[in-house]
Coordinates of C-alpha atoms and ligand atoms in Angstrom, one line a residue:
X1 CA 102.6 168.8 93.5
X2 CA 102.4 167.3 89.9
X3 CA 103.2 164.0 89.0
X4 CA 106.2 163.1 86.7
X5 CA 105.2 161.9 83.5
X6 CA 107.3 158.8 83.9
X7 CA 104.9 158.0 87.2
X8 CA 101.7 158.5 84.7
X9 CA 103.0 155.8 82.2
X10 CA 104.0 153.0 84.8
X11 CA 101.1 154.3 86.8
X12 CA 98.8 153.1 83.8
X13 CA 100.8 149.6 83.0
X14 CA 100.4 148.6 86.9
X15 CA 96.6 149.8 87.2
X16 CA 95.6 148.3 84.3
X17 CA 97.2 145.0 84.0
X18 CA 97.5 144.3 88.0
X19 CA 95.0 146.5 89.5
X20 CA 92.0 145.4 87.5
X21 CA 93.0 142.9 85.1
X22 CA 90.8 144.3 82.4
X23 CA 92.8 146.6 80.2
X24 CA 90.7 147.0 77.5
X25 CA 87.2 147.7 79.6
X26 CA 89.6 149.8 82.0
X27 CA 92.1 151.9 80.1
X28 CA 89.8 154.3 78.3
X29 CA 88.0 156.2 80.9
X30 CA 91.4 156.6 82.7
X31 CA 93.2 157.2 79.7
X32 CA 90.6 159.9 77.9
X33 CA 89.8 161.7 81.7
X34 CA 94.2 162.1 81.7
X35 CA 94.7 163.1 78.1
X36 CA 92.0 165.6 78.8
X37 CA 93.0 167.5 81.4
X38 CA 96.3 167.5 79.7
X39 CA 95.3 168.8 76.7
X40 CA 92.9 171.9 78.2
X41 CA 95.4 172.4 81.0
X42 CA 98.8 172.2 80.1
X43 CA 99.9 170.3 82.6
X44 CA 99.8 166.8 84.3
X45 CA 96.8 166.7 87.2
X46 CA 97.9 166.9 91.0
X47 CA 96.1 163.4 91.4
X48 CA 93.3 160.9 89.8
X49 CA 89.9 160.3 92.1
X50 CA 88.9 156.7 90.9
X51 CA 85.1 156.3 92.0
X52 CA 83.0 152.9 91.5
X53 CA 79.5 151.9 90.0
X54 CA 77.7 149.8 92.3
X55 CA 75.1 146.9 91.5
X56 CA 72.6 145.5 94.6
X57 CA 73.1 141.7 95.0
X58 CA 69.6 141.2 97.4
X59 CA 67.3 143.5 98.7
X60 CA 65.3 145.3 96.5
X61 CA 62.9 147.7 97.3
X62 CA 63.7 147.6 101.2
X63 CA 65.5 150.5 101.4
X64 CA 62.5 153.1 102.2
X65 CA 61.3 150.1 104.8
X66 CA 64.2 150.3 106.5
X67 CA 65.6 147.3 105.6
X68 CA 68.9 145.5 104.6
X69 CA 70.1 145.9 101.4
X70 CA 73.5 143.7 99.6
X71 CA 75.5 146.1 97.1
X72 CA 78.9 145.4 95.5
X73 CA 80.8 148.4 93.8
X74 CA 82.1 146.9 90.7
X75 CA 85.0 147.6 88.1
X76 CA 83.5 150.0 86.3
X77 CA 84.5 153.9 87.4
X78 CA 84.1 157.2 87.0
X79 CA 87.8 158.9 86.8
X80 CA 88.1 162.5 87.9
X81 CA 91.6 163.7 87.3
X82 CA 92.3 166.9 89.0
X83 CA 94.6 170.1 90.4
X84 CA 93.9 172.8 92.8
X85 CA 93.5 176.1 91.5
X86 CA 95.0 179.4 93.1
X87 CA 91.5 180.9 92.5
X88 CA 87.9 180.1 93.1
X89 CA 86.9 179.1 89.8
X90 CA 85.2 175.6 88.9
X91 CA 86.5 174.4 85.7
X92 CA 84.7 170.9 85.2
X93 CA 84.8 168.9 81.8
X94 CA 83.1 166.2 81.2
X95 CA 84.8 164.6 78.2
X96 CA 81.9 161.9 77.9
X97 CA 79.7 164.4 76.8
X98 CA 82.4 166.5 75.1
X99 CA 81.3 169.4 77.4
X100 CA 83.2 172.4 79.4
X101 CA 81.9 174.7 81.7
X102 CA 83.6 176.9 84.3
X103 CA 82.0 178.6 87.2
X104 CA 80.6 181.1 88.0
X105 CA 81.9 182.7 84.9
X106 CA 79.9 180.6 82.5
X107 CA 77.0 182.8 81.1
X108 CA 75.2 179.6 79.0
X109 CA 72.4 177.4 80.7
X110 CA 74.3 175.0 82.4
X111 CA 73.6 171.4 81.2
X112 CA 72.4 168.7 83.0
X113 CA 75.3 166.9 84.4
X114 CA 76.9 169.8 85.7
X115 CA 73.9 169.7 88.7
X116 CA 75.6 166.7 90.3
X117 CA 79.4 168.1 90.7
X118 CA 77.7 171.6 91.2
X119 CA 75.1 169.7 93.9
X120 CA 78.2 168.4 95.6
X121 CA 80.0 171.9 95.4
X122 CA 77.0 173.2 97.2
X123 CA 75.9 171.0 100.4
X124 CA 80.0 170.9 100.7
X125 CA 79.6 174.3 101.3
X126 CA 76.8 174.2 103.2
X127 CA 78.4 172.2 105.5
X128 CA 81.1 174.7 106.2
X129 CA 83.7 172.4 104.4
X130 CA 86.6 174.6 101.8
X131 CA 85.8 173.6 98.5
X132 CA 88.7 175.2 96.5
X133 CA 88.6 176.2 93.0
X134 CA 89.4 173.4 90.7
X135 CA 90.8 172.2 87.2
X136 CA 89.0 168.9 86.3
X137 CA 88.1 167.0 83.9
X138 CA 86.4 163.1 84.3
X139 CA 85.3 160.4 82.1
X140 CA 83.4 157.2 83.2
X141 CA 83.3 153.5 81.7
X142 CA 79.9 153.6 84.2
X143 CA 77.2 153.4 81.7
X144 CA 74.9 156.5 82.2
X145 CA 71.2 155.5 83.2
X146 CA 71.3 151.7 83.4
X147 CA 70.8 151.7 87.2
X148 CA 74.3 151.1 87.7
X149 CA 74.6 154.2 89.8
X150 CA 76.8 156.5 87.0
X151 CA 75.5 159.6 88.8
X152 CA 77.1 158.5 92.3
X153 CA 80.2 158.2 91.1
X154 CA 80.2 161.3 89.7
X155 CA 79.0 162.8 93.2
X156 CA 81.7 161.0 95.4
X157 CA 84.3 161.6 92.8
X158 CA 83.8 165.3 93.2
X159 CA 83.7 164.9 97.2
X160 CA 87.0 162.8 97.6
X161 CA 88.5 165.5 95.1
X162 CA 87.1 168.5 96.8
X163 CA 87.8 166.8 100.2
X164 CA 91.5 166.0 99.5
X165 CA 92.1 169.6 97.5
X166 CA 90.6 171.1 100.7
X167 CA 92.2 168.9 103.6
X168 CA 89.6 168.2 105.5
X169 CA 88.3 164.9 106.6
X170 CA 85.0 163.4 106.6
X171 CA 84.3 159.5 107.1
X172 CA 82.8 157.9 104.3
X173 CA 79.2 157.7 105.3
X174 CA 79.3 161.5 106.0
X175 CA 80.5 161.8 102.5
X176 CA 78.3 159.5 100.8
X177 CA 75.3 160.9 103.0
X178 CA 76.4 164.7 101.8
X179 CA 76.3 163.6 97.9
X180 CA 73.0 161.8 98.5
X181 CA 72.0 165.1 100.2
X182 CA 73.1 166.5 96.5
X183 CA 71.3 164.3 94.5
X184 CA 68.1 164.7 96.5
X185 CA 68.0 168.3 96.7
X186 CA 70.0 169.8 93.6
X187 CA 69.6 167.0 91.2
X188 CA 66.0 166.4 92.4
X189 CA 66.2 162.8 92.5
X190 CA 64.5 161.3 95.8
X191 CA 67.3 158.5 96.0
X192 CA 68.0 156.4 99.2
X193 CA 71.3 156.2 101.0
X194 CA 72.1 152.8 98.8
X195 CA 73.7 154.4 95.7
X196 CA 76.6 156.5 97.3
X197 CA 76.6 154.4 100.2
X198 CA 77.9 152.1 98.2
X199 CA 80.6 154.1 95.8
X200 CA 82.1 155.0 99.1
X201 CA 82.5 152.4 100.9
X202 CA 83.2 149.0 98.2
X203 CA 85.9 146.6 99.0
X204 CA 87.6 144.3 96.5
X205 CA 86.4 140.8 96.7
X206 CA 83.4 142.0 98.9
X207 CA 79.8 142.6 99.1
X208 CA 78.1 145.4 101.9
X209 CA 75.5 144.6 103.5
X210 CA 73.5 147.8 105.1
X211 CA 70.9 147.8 107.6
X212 CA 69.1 151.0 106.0
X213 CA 67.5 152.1 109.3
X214 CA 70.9 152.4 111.4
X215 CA 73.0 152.5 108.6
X216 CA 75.2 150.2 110.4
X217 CA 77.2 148.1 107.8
X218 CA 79.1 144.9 107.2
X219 CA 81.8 143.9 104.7
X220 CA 80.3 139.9 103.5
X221 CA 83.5 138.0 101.5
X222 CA 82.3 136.7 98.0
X223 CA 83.6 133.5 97.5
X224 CA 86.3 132.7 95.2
X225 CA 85.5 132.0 91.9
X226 CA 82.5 133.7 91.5
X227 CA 81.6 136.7 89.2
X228 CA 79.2 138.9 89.7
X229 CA 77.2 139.5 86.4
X230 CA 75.3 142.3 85.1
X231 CA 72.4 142.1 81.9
X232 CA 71.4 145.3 80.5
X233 CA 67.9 144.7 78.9
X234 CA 68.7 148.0 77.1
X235 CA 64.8 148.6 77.8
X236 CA 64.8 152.1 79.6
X237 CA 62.3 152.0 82.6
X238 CA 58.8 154.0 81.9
X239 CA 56.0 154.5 84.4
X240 CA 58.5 154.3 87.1
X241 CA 58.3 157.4 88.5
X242 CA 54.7 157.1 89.3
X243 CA 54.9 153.4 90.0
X244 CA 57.6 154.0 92.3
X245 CA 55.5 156.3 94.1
X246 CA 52.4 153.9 94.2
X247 CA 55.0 151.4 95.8
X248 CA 56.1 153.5 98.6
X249 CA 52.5 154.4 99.6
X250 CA 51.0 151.2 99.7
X251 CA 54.2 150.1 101.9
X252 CA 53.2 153.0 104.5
X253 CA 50.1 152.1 104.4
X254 CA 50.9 148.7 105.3
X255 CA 52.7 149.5 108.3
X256 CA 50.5 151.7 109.7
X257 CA 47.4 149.3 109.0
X258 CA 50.0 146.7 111.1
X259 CA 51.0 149.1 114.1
X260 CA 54.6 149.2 113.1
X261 CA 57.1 152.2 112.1
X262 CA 58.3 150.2 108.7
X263 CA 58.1 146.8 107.4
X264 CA 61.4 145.9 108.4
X265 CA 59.7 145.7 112.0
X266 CA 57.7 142.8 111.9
X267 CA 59.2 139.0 111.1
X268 CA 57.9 136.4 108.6
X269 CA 56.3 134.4 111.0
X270 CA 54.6 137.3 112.7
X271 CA 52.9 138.6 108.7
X272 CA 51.8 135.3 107.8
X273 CA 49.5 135.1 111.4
X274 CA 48.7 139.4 110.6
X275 CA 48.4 139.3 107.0
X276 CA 44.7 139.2 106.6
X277 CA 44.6 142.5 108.2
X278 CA 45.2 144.1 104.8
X279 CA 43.4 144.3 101.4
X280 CA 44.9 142.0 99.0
X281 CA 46.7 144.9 97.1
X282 CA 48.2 146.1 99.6
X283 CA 48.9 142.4 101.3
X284 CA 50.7 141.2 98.1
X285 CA 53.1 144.3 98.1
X286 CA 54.0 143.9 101.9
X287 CA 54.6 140.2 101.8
X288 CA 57.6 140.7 98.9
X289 CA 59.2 143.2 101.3
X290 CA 59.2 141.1 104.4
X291 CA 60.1 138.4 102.4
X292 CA 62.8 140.3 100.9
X293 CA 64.0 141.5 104.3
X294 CA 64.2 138.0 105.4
X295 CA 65.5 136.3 102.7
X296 CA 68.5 138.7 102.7
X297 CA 69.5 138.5 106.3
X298 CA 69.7 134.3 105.6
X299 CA 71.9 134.5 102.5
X300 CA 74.2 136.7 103.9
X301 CA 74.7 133.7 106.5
X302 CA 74.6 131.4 103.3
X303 CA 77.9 133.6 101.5
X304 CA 79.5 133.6 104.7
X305 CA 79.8 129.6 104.7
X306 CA 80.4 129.8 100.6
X307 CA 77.2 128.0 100.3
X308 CA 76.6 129.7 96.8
X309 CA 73.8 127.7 95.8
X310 CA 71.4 128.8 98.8
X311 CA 72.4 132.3 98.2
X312 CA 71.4 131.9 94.3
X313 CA 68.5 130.4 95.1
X314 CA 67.3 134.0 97.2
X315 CA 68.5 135.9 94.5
X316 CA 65.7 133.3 92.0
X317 CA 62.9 134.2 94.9
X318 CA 63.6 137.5 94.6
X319 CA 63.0 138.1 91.1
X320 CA 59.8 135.9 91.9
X321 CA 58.5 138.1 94.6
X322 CA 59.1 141.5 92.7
X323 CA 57.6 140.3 89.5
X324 CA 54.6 138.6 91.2
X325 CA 53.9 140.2 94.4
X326 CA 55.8 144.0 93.8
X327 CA 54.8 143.9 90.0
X328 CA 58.1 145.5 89.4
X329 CA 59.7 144.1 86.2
X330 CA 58.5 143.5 82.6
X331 CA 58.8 141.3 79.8
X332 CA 62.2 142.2 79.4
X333 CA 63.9 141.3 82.7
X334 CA 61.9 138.2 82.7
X335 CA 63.0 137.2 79.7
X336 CA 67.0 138.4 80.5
X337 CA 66.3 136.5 83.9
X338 CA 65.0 133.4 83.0
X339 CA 67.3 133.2 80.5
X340 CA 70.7 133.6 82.9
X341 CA 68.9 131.3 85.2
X342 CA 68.8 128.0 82.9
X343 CA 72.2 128.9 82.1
X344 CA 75.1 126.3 83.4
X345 CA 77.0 127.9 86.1
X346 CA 74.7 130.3 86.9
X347 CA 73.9 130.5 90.7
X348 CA 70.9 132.7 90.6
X349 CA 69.5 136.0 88.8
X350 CA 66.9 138.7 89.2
X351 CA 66.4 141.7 88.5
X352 CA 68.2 144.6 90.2
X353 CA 66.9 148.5 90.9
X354 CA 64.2 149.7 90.7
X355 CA 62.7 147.5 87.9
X356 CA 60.7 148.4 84.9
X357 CA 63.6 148.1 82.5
X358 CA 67.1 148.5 83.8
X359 CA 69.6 145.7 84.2
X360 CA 69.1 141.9 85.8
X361 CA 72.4 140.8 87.4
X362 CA 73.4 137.3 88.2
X363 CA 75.9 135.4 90.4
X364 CA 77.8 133.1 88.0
X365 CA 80.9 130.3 88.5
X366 CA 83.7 132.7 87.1
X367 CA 85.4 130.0 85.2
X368 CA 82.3 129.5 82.4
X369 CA 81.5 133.7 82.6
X370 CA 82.8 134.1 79.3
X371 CA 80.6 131.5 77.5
X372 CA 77.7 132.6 79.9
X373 CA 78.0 136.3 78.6
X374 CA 78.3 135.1 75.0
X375 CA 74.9 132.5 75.4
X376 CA 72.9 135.2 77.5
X377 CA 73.3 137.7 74.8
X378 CA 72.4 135.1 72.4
X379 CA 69.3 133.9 74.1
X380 CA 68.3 137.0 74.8
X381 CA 68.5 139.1 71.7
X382 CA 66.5 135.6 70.3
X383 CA 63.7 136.2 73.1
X384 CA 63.1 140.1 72.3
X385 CA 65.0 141.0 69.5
X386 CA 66.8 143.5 71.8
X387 CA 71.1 143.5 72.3
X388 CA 72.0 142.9 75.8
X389 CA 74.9 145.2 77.1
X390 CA 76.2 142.7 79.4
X391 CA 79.8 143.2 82.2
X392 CA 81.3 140.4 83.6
X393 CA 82.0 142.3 87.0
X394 CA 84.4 142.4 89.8
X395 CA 83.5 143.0 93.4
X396 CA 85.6 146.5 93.4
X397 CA 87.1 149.5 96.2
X398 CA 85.2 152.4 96.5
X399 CA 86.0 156.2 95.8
X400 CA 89.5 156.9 96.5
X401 CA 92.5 158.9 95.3
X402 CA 94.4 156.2 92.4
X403 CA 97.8 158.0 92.6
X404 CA 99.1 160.6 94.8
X405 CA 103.2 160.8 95.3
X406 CA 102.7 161.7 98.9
X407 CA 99.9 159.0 99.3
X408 CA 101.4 156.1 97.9
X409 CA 98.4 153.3 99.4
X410 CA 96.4 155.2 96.8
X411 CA 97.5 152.6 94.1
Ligands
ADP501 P1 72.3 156.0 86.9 O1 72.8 156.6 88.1 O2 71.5 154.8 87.1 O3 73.4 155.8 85.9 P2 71.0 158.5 86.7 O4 69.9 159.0 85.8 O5 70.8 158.6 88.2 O6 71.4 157.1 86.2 O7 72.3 159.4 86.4 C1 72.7 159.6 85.1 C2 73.2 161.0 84.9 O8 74.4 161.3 85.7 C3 73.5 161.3 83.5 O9 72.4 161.7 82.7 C4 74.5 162.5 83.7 O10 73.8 163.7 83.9 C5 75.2 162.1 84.9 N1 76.4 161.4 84.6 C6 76.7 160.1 84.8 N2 77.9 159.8 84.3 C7 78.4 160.8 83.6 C8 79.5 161.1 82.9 N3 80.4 160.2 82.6 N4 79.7 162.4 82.4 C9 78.8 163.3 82.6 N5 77.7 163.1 83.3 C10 77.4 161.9 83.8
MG502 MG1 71.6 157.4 89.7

């Protein structure tokens, strides 16, 4: 079924200005994934996937422990638009990169971003689940490589298309564990559940908290009023590959040196009495992800009574603990976090991922965001001599289908 061109145009005034309430940051990626597919396919798409970024609030580092980790999907999308084709053909274009390819006829090299739709494609199929041949094209207002998680939208935008195209039913997690399954083993990326964990499952207003090991998970309210904002240092992470890997092992090593299966097994209390049990290095690494663990289990209980201040004040130990016990971010994010930190209105800040560069984010009183943004920027580009890329973000839904006539609760 395609959708009336009438539906597209009112479909765009209610998104934008209701919806999100960001037109200008909004519109585009919508507007340029539509105009596309209309322009290479003749014809209006069957329905639009709408798939979120995410940023993590608290809990960095935990993830391969086995701890808890606090994402938010934000307001910033991939948007796949898309319609079933009677054949078995892939047609995919990615209009960001101004690139086309169609499978399996395509007889170039196929480029690098093809591997995360073609990743999903393939543990889809793997799993026994139809994935039909497909018209597409997508365009994202995600900014690629920031840490912000542009490749998970991708993935989960392709699984909720191929997933409603083919009418079968997975739950979320299944489908966010299948597309970190893609990631992992077609992208070659050795990412934790976190990333499409999140783009599945975001709600407005709310952040996820996710007990890593059981992958049980909780919606946590935000409170009014607050914004959730993200600092690009703009500094693109080196060493972190090897760093990364340096972190993980000494974090294994720590837990078997302790008698436990992962750090998330033993409490505060019980590591400061067990502590000098391991050699400093390895000590100082272990201590920021127990902290970490505990710290993020208590503000979750701080949001939940709106005590904002308590919860800001994690996210300020945080950055502590990564930049002086994990040795995880660099001049930049220090300078970007201390910065947002003296700020008024500013709650808390730290840096988020995996550190080395990437983006700090900061919980801020939504009512001064604008002038925070504005004075960040400022302080910043004075501090390094770098420009921030700085969003003002929204606690968002995750992937779903934006407008289908016979699913109207899409919008
Ligand atoms: P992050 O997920 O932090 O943004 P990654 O390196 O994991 O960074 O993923 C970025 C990659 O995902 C891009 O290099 C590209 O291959 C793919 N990707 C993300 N967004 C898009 C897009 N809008 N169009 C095409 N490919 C994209
Ligand atoms: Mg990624």
């Amino acid at each position: 079924m395609k959708l009336h061109p009438l539906f597209i145009v009112s479909f765009f005034i209610v998104h934008c200005f209701i919806v999100h309430c960001s037109f200008f940051i909004v519109m585009p990626a919508l507007d340029l994934a539509l105009s596309q597919f209309q322009k290479s396919f003749h014809s209006s798409p069957q329905f639009i996937v709408r798939s979120p970024g995410r940023v993590n609030l608290l809990g960095e580092h935990v993830d391969y422990n086995d701890g808890w980790v606090l994402p938010v999907a934000i307001d910033r999308a991939t948007y796949l638009a898309a319609r079933k084709r009677d054949d078995d053909q892939l047609s995919i274009i990615a209009v960001d990169l101004d690139s086309h390819i169609q499978l399996p006829t395509s007889n170039f090299e196929l480029p690098t971003w093809s591997r995360y739709p073609c990743g999903v494609a393939h543990v889809l199929r793997e799993a026994n689940l139809n994935v039909s041949g497909i018209d597409c094209a997508f365009s994202s207002d995600v900014p690629r490589g920031a840490g912000l998680s542009s490749s998970a939208s991708v993935e989960l935008a392709f699984a909720v298309a191929w997933q409603k195209l083919g009418e079968w039913s997975l739950s979320k997690m299944e489908l966010a564990q299948l597309c970190q399954k893609a990631e992992n083993e077609f992208v070659g990326v050795n990412c934790g559940i976190m990333d499409q964990f999140a783009c599945a499952h975001g709600e407005i207003d709310h952040a996820l908290l996710l007990d890593c090991r059981s992958l049980e998970w909780t919606p946590v309210p935000l409170p009014q009023g607050v914004a959730v904002v993200i600092a690009d240092t703009t500094k693109r992470r080196e060493l972190g590959k090897s760093e990364y890997n340096n972190r993980r092992a000494a974090c294994e090593e720590a837990s078997r040196l302790l008698g436990i299966k992962a750090l998330r097994d033993i409490s505060l209390e019980e590591f400061n009495k067990r502590e000098h049990l391991l050699p400093p290095l390895i000590a100082k690494r272990a201590r920021h992800v127990v902290e970490e663990c505990d710290r993020t289990l208590m503000a979750v209980e701080a949001l939940k009574r709106n005590d904002l201040e308590s919860f800001g004040h994690a996210m300020n130990e945080s950055h502590r603990t990564l930049r002086d016990l994990y040795e995880v971010s660099c001049m930049e994010l220090d300078a970007m976090v201390s910065a947002a930190q003296s700020l008024e209105g500013c709650y808390g800040a730290r840096l988020t991922g995996a550190g080395f560069g990437g983006c700090a984010v900061a919980l801020v009183d939504a009512s001064v965001a604008k002038d925070f943004e504005h004075e960040l920027a400022k302080r910043y580009e004075k501090a390094t001599g770098l420009k921030a890329e700085i969003y003002v973000c929204k606690a968002s839904e995750g992937a779903n289908i934006l407008s289908d006539p016979s699913d109207p609760k899409g919008l």
